[in-house]
Amino acid sequence: MSAVAVFEFSLFLLVAILCLEVLARRLGLPPAAALIAGGALLAVAPGIPNFELDPDLVLVLFLPPLLMEGAFFTVWADFRRLIGGILSLAVGAVIFTTLVVGAVTHWVMPSLPWGACFALGAVVSPPDAVAAKAILERVHLPRRMMVLLQGESLLNDAAGLVLLRFAVAAALTGSFSLPSATGSFVMLAVGGTAVGAALGLLWLRFLPLLGNTSLMIAATFVLSWAAYITGEAIHVSGVLATVTAGLIIGWYQHETFSASMRIRSIAVWEVMVFVMESFVFILIGLALRSIRMHFGSTEHVIGVLLLPVLAVVLTVIISRFVWIFATDGIRLGLARVTGRPTTPFSVASATVMSWAGMRGVVTLAIGLALPEHMPGRDLILISAFSVILVTVVFQGTTIGWLIRVMEPKENIAFADEHLTRAQAVARMTSVQLTAIEKLAQHSNGAFRHPRLLEQFGYRARVADEYSRSETLLAEEKSAHYTAVLAAITAGRKEILRLHRAGAIHDDVLHSLEHQLDLQELSAENERA
């Protein structure tokens, strides 16, 4: 296809995405499932141009911004608190799935080399960040479970890609060294984290020099690709470099970003992430055409590959159940032996966590990127597509129903110890009133801003009363506040101080910060 034809086909796909999104919302289906199904229909429809998917381009184009966006909004305190559980899923479960899938594949196809079997396991083992976000944002889960699943989706691609590298090398050369592979894994992880941290901190220093909100927003996209490409270029984990840079920017954006940049960048990123995620899923469906070209005859697929593919799909699903239930039981057993307190998942929570292992673009892209002379490449490709289809379309469609039936509850050990939003508002408005009181009088004692003093005094009183009795005073919560820059600055400093001290959760910080951002923009326009 020519460059113009690619552009025109991309516009056609964008129209198809909009139609499929509307259809999915009308039917109450996950958009990801509708987009994959729509792309698969387009792949077999007559008259659709032959579109060859470049897996390397897909990874470098779509993965870094989507990882950056996920990391940017990650709650660092929750992420750090649950890092053990996140690593258990992102590294432990990926390794376990790789080994089990490899063993099962070799059992059903003894002629396939062990290296190729484990390469297949590495391809289908990591749940996908894009697929997880697209599915999980439509359901309601306890916060602990959401943090674990989101954290897993950010880190497990790195584990899967590293395992695949070693498995492919073993399949092609016939040799494998566990100590060497372990050392390389550690170096890739540490190196990727260091690269992301360095680029993120340098970017924060560089950002004020741009002096323009539009340029700054564009620079955030550049950072995601720069972190990923730099990491891969120096042979460390580009995924971890991107995630680390995103975590750093997300942590420091409260001090670095202006109100205008924060509001505009969130709007821009929401649209861009929507478009990118949608293209990822419809391209997964379209990849069916490329995969069919490698299948050979339908009789060959059904007669030779059907049983191994079914075995792989079932193994991928079952191995996640085994890992989550087994590790939870082991933690409980160790806690009883050591006397350390722990609260295991309920059966309902563990079941939902096990069912939430959706695969996506990374599985497809790394499958398509395998060398042409790779043993078992046809089996790996059709298995990868089948796993994506089953996990996104079937599991993604039914997870909402499963949550409603199982009703997983919040873990007691993860109970919220932060101030409520109402309590945080009371703290913020008290500080704002103090700031107004300092500016409300002339040197001769006459009031300069009596209306503002009255207004912020009223706000402070109502917020304090509401924090003590939210139910009784809920009707008085809505009030129209005229923003004053000095009070806004004081309120912003207070909520950021509370957040840095661990007194309020990120959700409360973002909510109040957004409110202050809007007030600040309004005040600046009035002052101008």
Short mmCIF file of C-alpha atoms in Angstrom, two decimals:
data_model
loop_
_atom_site.label_atom_id
_atom_site.label_comp_id
_atom_site.label_asym_id
_atom_site.label_seq_id
_atom_site.Cartn_x
_atom_site.Cartn_y
_atom_site.Cartn_z
CA MET A 1 0.00 0.00 0.00
CA SER A 2 1.19 3.52 -0.80
CA ALA A 3 1.53 6.15 1.91
CA VAL A 4 -1.67 7.83 0.73
CA ALA A 5 -3.52 4.51 0.71
CA VAL A 6 -2.36 3.79 4.27
CA PHE A 7 -3.64 7.18 5.39
CA GLU A 8 -6.98 6.69 3.68
CA PHE A 9 -7.33 3.21 5.18
CA SER A 10 -6.50 4.63 8.62
CA LEU A 11 -9.32 7.16 8.22
CA PHE A 12 -11.65 4.32 7.23
CA LEU A 13 -10.61 2.43 10.36
CA LEU A 14 -11.25 5.51 12.49
CA VAL A 15 -14.80 5.72 11.15
CA ALA A 16 -15.22 1.99 11.83
CA ILE A 17 -13.93 2.53 15.38
CA LEU A 18 -16.50 5.25 16.06
CA CYS A 19 -19.33 3.06 14.72
CA LEU A 20 -18.18 0.02 16.73
CA GLU A 21 -17.81 2.11 19.90
CA VAL A 22 -21.39 3.38 19.54
CA LEU A 23 -22.65 -0.14 18.82
CA ALA A 24 -20.81 -1.58 21.84
CA ARG A 25 -22.26 1.08 24.14
CA ARG A 26 -25.78 0.48 22.82
CA LEU A 27 -25.44 -3.29 23.34
CA GLY A 28 -23.65 -2.98 26.67
CA LEU A 29 -20.54 -4.80 25.43
CA PRO A 30 -16.90 -4.00 26.21
CA PRO A 31 -15.62 -1.81 23.35
CA ALA A 32 -12.40 -3.85 23.21
CA ALA A 33 -14.33 -7.01 22.36
CA ALA A 34 -16.43 -5.19 19.74
CA LEU A 35 -13.33 -3.68 18.11
CA ILE A 36 -11.50 -7.02 17.89
CA ALA A 37 -14.60 -8.69 16.44
CA GLY A 38 -15.08 -5.82 13.99
CA GLY A 39 -11.44 -5.98 12.91
CA ALA A 40 -11.70 -9.74 12.40
CA LEU A 41 -14.77 -9.25 10.20
CA LEU A 42 -12.91 -6.63 8.16
CA ALA A 43 -9.99 -9.05 7.79
CA VAL A 44 -12.18 -11.58 5.96
CA ALA A 45 -14.44 -9.08 4.17
CA PRO A 46 -14.03 -8.77 0.38
CA GLY A 47 -12.67 -5.52 -0.99
CA ILE A 48 -10.63 -4.62 2.09
CA PRO A 49 -7.05 -3.82 1.04
CA ASN A 50 -4.25 -6.12 2.13
CA PHE A 51 -2.93 -4.50 5.29
CA GLU A 52 0.32 -5.95 6.62
CA LEU A 53 0.86 -5.31 10.34
CA ASP A 54 4.43 -4.37 11.26
CA PRO A 55 4.84 -5.73 14.81
CA ASP A 56 7.90 -3.63 15.62
CA LEU A 57 6.07 -0.46 14.57
CA VAL A 58 3.01 -1.43 16.62
CA LEU A 59 5.12 -1.85 19.76
CA VAL A 60 7.08 1.37 19.42
CA LEU A 61 4.11 3.46 18.25
CA PHE A 62 1.37 2.41 20.65
CA LEU A 63 2.96 0.83 23.71
CA PRO A 64 5.05 3.73 25.13
CA PRO A 65 2.27 6.38 25.31
CA LEU A 66 -0.20 3.89 26.75
CA LEU A 67 2.31 2.72 29.37
CA MET A 68 3.17 6.35 30.18
CA GLU A 69 -0.49 7.24 30.68
CA GLY A 70 -1.05 4.27 32.96
CA ALA A 71 2.06 5.04 35.02
CA PHE A 72 1.24 8.77 35.22
CA PHE A 73 -2.04 8.09 37.03
CA THR A 74 -0.68 5.26 39.18
CA VAL A 75 -1.16 5.86 42.89
CA TRP A 76 2.44 5.66 44.07
CA ALA A 77 1.62 5.03 47.72
CA ASP A 78 -0.66 2.09 46.84
CA PHE A 79 1.83 0.83 44.23
CA ARG A 80 4.66 0.85 46.76
CA ARG A 81 2.51 -0.70 49.48
CA LEU A 82 1.49 -3.62 47.24
CA ILE A 83 4.73 -4.02 45.31
CA GLY A 84 5.17 -7.58 46.58
CA GLY A 85 1.79 -8.69 45.23
CA ILE A 86 2.35 -6.76 42.00
CA LEU A 87 5.72 -8.44 41.39
CA SER A 88 4.18 -11.81 42.23
CA LEU A 89 1.73 -11.31 39.35
CA ALA A 90 3.97 -9.36 36.96
CA VAL A 91 7.04 -11.62 37.30
CA GLY A 92 6.08 -14.77 39.18
CA ALA A 93 2.85 -15.47 37.31
CA VAL A 94 4.47 -14.71 33.95
CA ILE A 95 7.35 -17.11 34.60
CA PHE A 96 4.98 -19.76 35.95
CA THR A 97 2.66 -19.45 32.94
CA THR A 98 5.60 -19.59 30.55
CA LEU A 99 6.90 -22.81 32.09
CA VAL A 100 3.49 -24.51 32.34
CA VAL A 101 2.44 -23.57 28.80
CA GLY A 102 5.82 -24.74 27.51
CA ALA A 103 5.49 -28.08 29.31
CA VAL A 104 1.92 -28.65 28.10
CA THR A 105 2.84 -27.68 24.54
CA HIS A 106 5.72 -30.15 24.49
CA TRP A 107 3.41 -32.82 25.90
CA VAL A 108 0.84 -32.42 23.10
CA MET A 109 3.54 -31.83 20.43
CA PRO A 110 6.65 -33.81 21.45
CA SER A 111 8.35 -33.02 18.13
CA LEU A 112 8.49 -29.29 18.94
CA PRO A 113 11.80 -28.23 20.57
CA TRP A 114 11.66 -27.18 24.20
CA GLY A 115 12.92 -23.69 23.30
CA ALA A 116 10.03 -23.16 20.90
CA CYS A 117 7.55 -24.44 23.49
CA PHE A 118 8.80 -21.97 26.08
CA ALA A 119 8.82 -19.21 23.45
CA LEU A 120 5.11 -19.88 22.95
CA GLY A 121 4.66 -19.69 26.72
CA ALA A 122 6.48 -16.35 26.86
CA VAL A 123 4.34 -14.94 24.04
CA VAL A 124 1.00 -15.71 25.71
CA SER A 125 2.05 -15.25 29.37
CA PRO A 126 1.91 -11.46 30.03
CA PRO A 127 -1.55 -9.88 30.47
CA ASP A 128 -1.72 -6.67 28.48
CA ALA A 129 -1.80 -3.13 29.91
CA VAL A 130 -4.09 -1.86 27.14
CA ALA A 131 -6.53 -4.74 27.40
CA ALA A 132 -6.60 -4.60 31.20
CA LYS A 133 -7.25 -0.84 31.25
CA ALA A 134 -9.98 -1.08 28.61
CA ILE A 135 -11.81 -3.80 30.52
CA LEU A 136 -11.20 -2.74 34.12
CA GLU A 137 -12.26 0.88 33.66
CA ARG A 138 -15.80 -0.38 32.97
CA VAL A 139 -16.12 -2.41 36.20
CA HIS A 140 -15.99 -1.59 39.90
CA LEU A 141 -13.52 -3.51 42.04
CA PRO A 142 -12.09 -2.99 45.54
CA ARG A 143 -9.11 -0.68 45.44
CA ARG A 144 -6.56 -3.32 46.42
CA MET A 145 -7.57 -5.52 43.49
CA MET A 146 -7.48 -2.59 41.05
CA VAL A 147 -4.00 -1.56 42.20
CA LEU A 148 -2.69 -5.12 41.83
CA LEU A 149 -4.16 -5.58 38.35
CA GLN A 150 -3.06 -2.18 37.08
CA GLY A 151 0.41 -2.55 38.56
CA GLU A 152 0.72 -6.01 37.05
CA SER A 153 -0.22 -4.73 33.61
CA LEU A 154 2.50 -2.06 33.76
CA LEU A 155 5.36 -4.41 34.64
CA ASN A 156 4.59 -7.83 33.20
CA ASP A 157 5.32 -6.93 29.59
CA ALA A 158 8.96 -6.47 30.57
CA ALA A 159 9.09 -9.96 32.10
CA GLY A 160 7.39 -11.53 29.08
CA LEU A 161 9.66 -9.82 26.56
CA VAL A 162 12.81 -10.83 28.44
CA LEU A 163 11.67 -14.46 28.75
CA LEU A 164 10.84 -14.52 25.05
CA ARG A 165 14.32 -13.31 24.15
CA PHE A 166 15.95 -16.18 26.03
CA ALA A 167 13.45 -18.76 24.75
CA VAL A 168 13.95 -17.75 21.10
CA ALA A 169 17.74 -17.88 21.53
CA ALA A 170 17.44 -21.35 23.07
CA ALA A 171 15.15 -22.53 20.25
CA LEU A 172 17.51 -21.28 17.53
CA THR A 173 20.83 -22.23 19.14
CA GLY A 174 19.83 -25.16 21.32
CA SER A 175 21.62 -23.79 24.40
CA PHE A 176 20.41 -22.08 27.57
CA SER A 177 22.12 -20.94 30.78
CA LEU A 178 19.95 -20.19 33.81
CA PRO A 179 22.60 -18.12 35.70
CA SER A 180 23.28 -16.06 32.59
CA ALA A 181 19.56 -15.55 31.94
CA THR A 182 18.95 -14.51 35.58
CA GLY A 183 21.81 -12.02 35.52
CA SER A 184 20.63 -10.57 32.23
CA PHE A 185 17.09 -10.28 33.59
CA VAL A 186 18.30 -8.28 36.60
CA MET A 187 20.48 -6.03 34.44
CA LEU A 188 17.64 -5.35 32.02
CA ALA A 189 15.28 -4.46 34.88
CA VAL A 190 17.75 -2.29 36.82
CA GLY A 191 19.02 -0.63 33.64
CA GLY A 192 15.51 0.14 32.39
CA THR A 193 14.52 1.64 35.74
CA ALA A 194 17.68 3.79 35.84
CA VAL A 195 17.17 5.05 32.28
CA GLY A 196 13.54 5.97 32.98
CA ALA A 197 14.45 7.77 36.22
CA ALA A 198 17.23 9.75 34.55
CA LEU A 199 15.10 10.80 31.58
CA GLY A 200 12.14 11.67 33.80
CA LEU A 201 14.22 13.93 36.07
CA LEU A 202 15.96 15.57 33.10
CA TRP A 203 12.58 16.17 31.47
CA LEU A 204 11.33 17.95 34.60
CA ARG A 205 14.34 20.29 34.43
CA PHE A 206 13.87 20.87 30.71
CA LEU A 207 10.09 21.47 30.76
CA PRO A 208 10.06 25.09 32.09
CA LEU A 209 12.42 26.14 29.28
CA LEU A 210 9.69 25.48 26.69
CA GLY A 211 7.51 28.25 28.11
CA ASN A 212 4.40 27.23 26.20
CA THR A 213 1.62 24.88 27.29
CA SER A 214 1.18 23.29 23.85
CA LEU A 215 4.90 22.57 23.59
CA MET A 216 4.94 21.12 27.09
CA ILE A 217 2.06 18.76 26.33
CA ALA A 218 3.80 17.64 23.13
CA ALA A 219 6.94 17.03 25.17
CA THR A 220 5.09 14.54 27.40
CA PHE A 221 4.43 12.36 24.36
CA VAL A 222 8.04 12.70 23.25
CA LEU A 223 9.20 11.55 26.69
CA SER A 224 7.24 8.30 26.45
CA TRP A 225 8.84 7.37 23.14
CA ALA A 226 12.27 8.67 24.17
CA ALA A 227 12.28 6.49 27.30
CA TYR A 228 11.20 3.36 25.42
CA ILE A 229 13.51 3.83 22.42
CA THR A 230 16.50 4.78 24.57
CA GLY A 231 16.01 1.77 26.79
CA GLU A 232 15.78 -0.61 23.86
CA ALA A 233 18.72 1.04 22.09
CA ILE A 234 21.08 0.42 25.00
CA HIS A 235 19.68 -3.09 25.51
CA VAL A 236 17.75 -2.59 28.75
CA SER A 237 14.00 -2.77 29.32
CA GLY A 238 12.24 -0.04 27.36
CA VAL A 239 8.99 -0.97 29.11
CA LEU A 240 10.42 -0.35 32.58
CA ALA A 241 12.13 2.84 31.38
CA THR A 242 8.78 4.19 30.16
CA VAL A 243 6.90 3.15 33.29
CA THR A 244 9.55 4.66 35.59
CA ALA A 245 9.53 7.95 33.70
CA GLY A 246 5.73 8.02 33.90
CA LEU A 247 5.76 7.38 37.66
CA ILE A 248 8.22 10.25 38.21
CA ILE A 249 6.25 12.71 36.08
CA GLY A 250 3.03 11.67 37.78
CA TRP A 251 4.55 12.27 41.22
CA TYR A 252 6.07 15.70 40.47
CA GLN A 253 3.38 17.07 38.12
CA HIS A 254 1.57 18.74 41.04
CA GLU A 255 4.50 21.11 41.56
CA THR A 256 5.65 21.30 37.92
CA PHE A 257 2.47 21.66 35.86
CA SER A 258 0.43 24.84 35.80
CA ALA A 259 -3.35 24.68 36.16
CA SER A 260 -3.76 25.34 32.43
CA MET A 261 -1.30 22.63 31.43
CA ARG A 262 -2.81 20.06 33.76
CA ILE A 263 -6.36 20.56 32.48
CA ARG A 264 -5.36 20.75 28.82
CA SER A 265 -2.91 17.85 28.98
CA ILE A 266 -5.47 15.55 30.61
CA ALA A 267 -7.98 16.40 27.86
CA VAL A 268 -5.41 15.81 25.10
CA TRP A 269 -4.19 12.55 26.61
CA GLU A 270 -7.73 11.23 27.06
CA VAL A 271 -8.47 11.67 23.35
CA MET A 272 -5.11 10.31 22.22
CA VAL A 273 -5.32 7.28 24.50
CA PHE A 274 -8.85 6.55 23.28
CA VAL A 275 -7.72 6.66 19.64
CA MET A 276 -4.60 4.58 20.28
CA GLU A 277 -6.38 1.94 22.35
CA SER A 278 -9.12 1.65 19.73
CA PHE A 279 -6.63 1.28 16.90
CA VAL A 280 -4.76 -1.37 18.86
CA PHE A 281 -7.86 -3.55 19.23
CA ILE A 282 -9.12 -3.17 15.69
CA LEU A 283 -5.61 -3.91 14.38
CA ILE A 284 -5.58 -7.09 16.48
CA GLY A 285 -8.71 -8.17 14.63
CA LEU A 286 -7.25 -7.18 11.26
CA ALA A 287 -4.14 -9.24 12.02
CA LEU A 288 -6.27 -12.32 11.40
CA ARG A 289 -5.58 -11.89 7.68
CA SER A 290 -1.82 -11.90 8.17
CA ILE A 291 -2.04 -14.90 10.48
CA ARG A 292 -4.21 -16.85 8.02
CA MET A 293 -1.48 -16.48 5.41
CA HIS A 294 0.80 -18.57 7.63
CA PHE A 295 -1.74 -21.26 8.46
CA GLY A 296 -1.77 -23.20 5.27
CA SER A 297 -4.96 -25.12 4.52
CA THR A 298 -7.93 -25.20 6.87
CA GLU A 299 -7.56 -28.98 7.10
CA HIS A 300 -4.00 -28.49 8.37
CA VAL A 301 -5.16 -26.05 11.04
CA ILE A 302 -7.99 -28.28 12.26
CA GLY A 303 -6.17 -31.56 11.98
CA VAL A 304 -2.76 -30.57 13.33
CA LEU A 305 -3.03 -27.33 15.32
CA LEU A 306 -6.51 -27.39 16.85
CA LEU A 307 -5.68 -29.64 19.80
CA PRO A 308 -2.42 -27.84 20.75
CA VAL A 309 -4.13 -24.43 20.46
CA LEU A 310 -7.01 -25.52 22.71
CA ALA A 311 -4.48 -26.91 25.19
CA VAL A 312 -2.57 -23.60 25.20
CA VAL A 313 -5.70 -21.49 25.72
CA LEU A 314 -6.93 -23.65 28.60
CA THR A 315 -3.48 -23.76 30.17
CA VAL A 316 -3.14 -19.98 30.06
CA ILE A 317 -6.46 -19.55 31.87
CA ILE A 318 -5.99 -22.36 34.40
CA SER A 319 -2.38 -21.50 35.25
CA ARG A 320 -3.42 -18.03 36.43
CA PHE A 321 -6.01 -19.58 38.76
CA VAL A 322 -3.39 -21.99 40.09
CA TRP A 323 -0.80 -19.26 40.67
CA ILE A 324 -3.14 -16.83 42.44
CA PHE A 325 -4.80 -19.41 44.69
CA ALA A 326 -1.50 -21.21 45.42
CA THR A 327 0.53 -18.09 46.27
CA ASP A 328 -2.29 -16.77 48.44
CA GLY A 329 -2.35 -20.07 50.32
CA ILE A 330 1.44 -20.07 50.69
CA ARG A 331 1.40 -16.53 52.11
CA LEU A 332 -1.28 -17.55 54.61
CA GLY A 333 0.72 -20.62 55.63
CA LEU A 334 3.93 -18.62 56.09
CA ALA A 335 2.04 -16.03 58.13
CA ARG A 336 0.80 -18.70 60.48
CA VAL A 337 4.30 -20.12 60.89
CA THR A 338 6.06 -16.76 61.35
CA GLY A 339 3.25 -15.07 63.25
CA ARG A 340 3.18 -12.10 60.86
CA PRO A 341 -0.31 -10.71 60.19
CA THR A 342 -1.75 -11.16 56.71
CA THR A 343 -5.20 -11.08 55.19
CA PRO A 344 -5.58 -13.42 52.20
CA PHE A 345 -7.97 -12.90 49.32
CA SER A 346 -11.44 -14.26 49.67
CA VAL A 347 -12.47 -16.97 47.20
CA ALA A 348 -14.53 -14.35 45.34
CA SER A 349 -11.62 -11.89 45.09
CA ALA A 350 -9.13 -14.58 44.00
CA THR A 351 -11.58 -15.84 41.38
CA VAL A 352 -12.12 -12.38 39.88
CA MET A 353 -8.36 -11.70 39.93
CA SER A 354 -7.77 -14.98 38.12
CA TRP A 355 -10.40 -14.19 35.49
CA ALA A 356 -8.92 -10.75 34.77
CA GLY A 357 -5.88 -11.91 32.80
CA MET A 358 -6.64 -10.36 29.40
CA ARG A 359 -3.98 -10.57 26.68
CA GLY A 360 -3.58 -8.00 23.92
CA VAL A 361 -1.30 -6.18 21.53
CA VAL A 362 2.01 -7.22 23.12
CA THR A 363 1.14 -10.91 22.76
CA LEU A 364 0.21 -10.41 19.10
CA ALA A 365 3.12 -8.13 18.21
CA ILE A 366 5.86 -10.29 19.71
CA GLY A 367 4.28 -13.35 18.09
CA LEU A 368 4.33 -11.72 14.66
CA ALA A 369 7.88 -10.49 15.24
CA LEU A 370 9.29 -14.01 15.66
CA PRO A 371 11.86 -15.06 13.04
CA GLU A 372 10.37 -16.73 9.97
CA HIS A 373 12.53 -19.82 10.51
CA MET A 374 11.46 -20.13 14.16
CA PRO A 375 10.30 -23.72 14.88
CA GLY A 376 6.57 -23.86 15.54
CA ARG A 377 5.94 -20.30 14.38
CA ASP A 378 2.52 -21.18 12.89
CA LEU A 379 1.39 -22.72 16.17
CA ILE A 380 2.65 -19.71 18.14
CA LEU A 381 0.78 -17.24 15.90
CA ILE A 382 -2.57 -18.98 15.95
CA SER A 383 -2.23 -19.68 19.69
CA ALA A 384 -1.47 -16.02 20.37
CA PHE A 385 -4.50 -14.85 18.40
CA SER A 386 -6.73 -17.45 20.01
CA VAL A 387 -5.62 -16.51 23.53
CA ILE A 388 -6.30 -12.83 22.80
CA LEU A 389 -9.71 -13.63 21.34
CA VAL A 390 -10.79 -15.79 24.27
CA THR A 391 -9.41 -13.58 27.05
CA VAL A 392 -10.61 -10.24 25.68
CA VAL A 393 -13.88 -11.24 24.04
CA PHE A 394 -15.01 -14.02 26.39
CA GLN A 395 -13.38 -13.14 29.71
CA GLY A 396 -13.63 -9.40 29.12
CA THR A 397 -17.34 -9.67 28.30
CA THR A 398 -18.18 -11.86 31.29
CA ILE A 399 -16.00 -10.27 34.01
CA GLY A 400 -18.67 -7.68 34.83
CA TRP A 401 -21.22 -10.45 35.33
CA LEU A 402 -18.70 -12.43 37.42
CA ILE A 403 -18.08 -9.42 39.68
CA ARG A 404 -21.79 -8.92 40.22
CA VAL A 405 -22.25 -12.61 41.08
CA MET A 406 -19.15 -13.05 43.27
CA GLU A 407 -19.30 -9.59 44.92
CA PRO A 408 -15.63 -9.35 45.97
CA LYS A 409 -15.19 -7.21 49.08
CA GLU A 410 -12.44 -4.80 50.09
CA ASN A 411 -9.65 -6.49 51.99
CA ILE A 412 -9.68 -5.46 55.66
CA ALA A 413 -5.89 -5.08 55.72
CA PHE A 414 -6.22 -2.52 52.93
CA ALA A 415 -8.82 -0.38 54.67
CA ASP A 416 -8.53 3.34 53.91
CA GLU A 417 -6.63 5.18 56.63
CA HIS A 418 -6.68 8.53 54.83
CA LEU A 419 -8.79 11.58 55.45
CA THR A 420 -12.09 11.59 53.61
CA ARG A 421 -12.68 14.09 50.83
CA ALA A 422 -14.89 16.13 53.14
CA GLN A 423 -12.19 16.24 55.82
CA ALA A 424 -9.57 17.29 53.26
CA VAL A 425 -11.89 20.07 52.01
CA ALA A 426 -12.25 21.30 55.59
CA ARG A 427 -8.45 21.48 55.98
CA MET A 428 -8.02 23.23 52.63
CA THR A 429 -10.73 25.85 53.18
CA SER A 430 -9.38 26.63 56.65
CA VAL A 431 -5.99 27.48 55.15
CA GLN A 432 -7.66 29.51 52.38
CA LEU A 433 -9.57 31.55 54.96
CA THR A 434 -6.31 32.33 56.75
CA ALA A 435 -4.78 33.52 53.47
CA ILE A 436 -7.77 35.77 52.76
CA GLU A 437 -7.72 37.21 56.29
CA LYS A 438 -4.13 38.35 55.76
CA LEU A 439 -5.09 40.18 52.55
CA ALA A 440 -8.55 41.45 53.51
CA GLN A 441 -7.57 44.56 55.51
CA HIS A 442 -5.84 47.84 54.71
CA SER A 443 -3.04 49.04 56.93
CA ASN A 444 -5.54 51.36 58.64
CA GLY A 445 -7.71 48.41 59.62
CA ALA A 446 -10.49 48.96 57.06
CA PHE A 447 -11.71 45.92 55.17
CA ARG A 448 -10.49 45.71 51.59
CA HIS A 449 -12.36 42.56 50.57
CA PRO A 450 -15.29 42.15 52.96
CA ARG A 451 -17.25 40.03 50.49
CA LEU A 452 -14.33 37.65 49.97
CA LEU A 453 -13.75 37.38 53.70
CA GLU A 454 -17.41 36.61 54.23
CA GLN A 455 -17.43 34.08 51.40
CA PHE A 456 -14.34 32.16 52.48
CA GLY A 457 -15.41 32.29 56.09
CA TYR A 458 -18.72 30.75 55.05
CA ARG A 459 -16.93 28.11 53.01
CA ALA A 460 -14.69 27.18 55.93
CA ARG A 461 -17.62 26.90 58.35
CA VAL A 462 -19.75 24.82 55.99
CA ALA A 463 -16.84 22.54 55.06
CA ASP A 464 -16.01 21.98 58.73
CA GLU A 465 -19.63 21.21 59.57
CA TYR A 466 -19.98 18.96 56.52
CA SER A 467 -16.87 16.99 57.46
CA ARG A 468 -18.47 16.27 60.83
CA SER A 469 -21.92 15.41 59.52
CA GLU A 470 -21.92 14.67 55.79
CA THR A 471 -25.38 13.10 55.66
CA LEU A 472 -27.26 15.91 57.41
CA LEU A 473 -25.61 18.71 55.47
CA ALA A 474 -25.36 17.05 52.05
CA GLU A 475 -27.78 19.58 50.50
CA GLU A 476 -25.52 22.48 51.55
CA LYS A 477 -22.46 20.97 49.88
CA SER A 478 -23.10 22.64 46.52
CA ALA A 479 -22.07 26.28 46.62
CA HIS A 480 -20.72 28.71 44.08
CA TYR A 481 -17.17 29.77 44.96
CA THR A 482 -15.46 32.77 43.47
CA ALA A 483 -11.79 31.94 43.13
CA VAL A 484 -9.09 34.12 44.58
CA LEU A 485 -5.49 33.38 43.57
CA ALA A 486 -3.97 33.83 47.00
CA ALA A 487 -6.51 31.49 48.58
CA ILE A 488 -6.15 28.96 45.76
CA THR A 489 -2.37 28.92 46.18
CA ALA A 490 -2.73 28.35 49.91
CA GLY A 491 -5.29 25.58 49.35
CA ARG A 492 -3.09 23.91 46.74
CA LYS A 493 -0.09 23.90 49.07
CA GLU A 494 -2.19 22.44 51.87
CA ILE A 495 -3.63 19.52 49.91
CA LEU A 496 -0.21 18.76 48.44
CA ARG A 497 1.29 18.84 51.95
CA LEU A 498 -1.41 16.46 53.15
CA HIS A 499 -0.75 14.13 50.21
CA ARG A 500 3.01 14.12 50.70
CA ALA A 501 2.45 13.38 54.38
CA GLY A 502 0.27 10.41 53.44
CA ALA A 503 -2.89 11.93 54.91
CA ILE A 504 -4.98 11.92 51.73
CA HIS A 505 -5.25 9.48 48.86
CA ASP A 506 -4.35 10.31 45.27
CA ASP A 507 -8.01 10.21 44.24
CA VAL A 508 -8.80 12.99 46.72
CA LEU A 509 -5.71 14.96 45.64
CA HIS A 510 -6.65 14.79 41.95
CA SER A 511 -10.26 15.70 42.66
CA LEU A 512 -9.44 18.76 44.76
CA GLU A 513 -6.57 19.77 42.50
CA HIS A 514 -8.87 19.73 39.49
CA GLN A 515 -11.33 21.94 41.36
CA LEU A 516 -8.55 24.40 42.23
CA ASP A 517 -7.24 24.35 38.66
CA LEU A 518 -10.62 25.40 37.32
CA GLN A 519 -10.89 28.15 39.95
CA GLU A 520 -7.40 29.38 39.12
CA LEU A 521 -8.13 29.63 35.40
CA SER A 522 -11.30 31.56 36.15
CA ALA A 523 -9.46 33.94 38.50
CA GLU A 524 -6.67 34.57 36.02
CA ASN A 525 -9.18 35.39 33.27
CA GLU A 526 -11.01 37.84 35.56
CA ARG A 527 -7.75 39.48 36.61
CA ALA A 528 -6.72 39.88 32.99
#
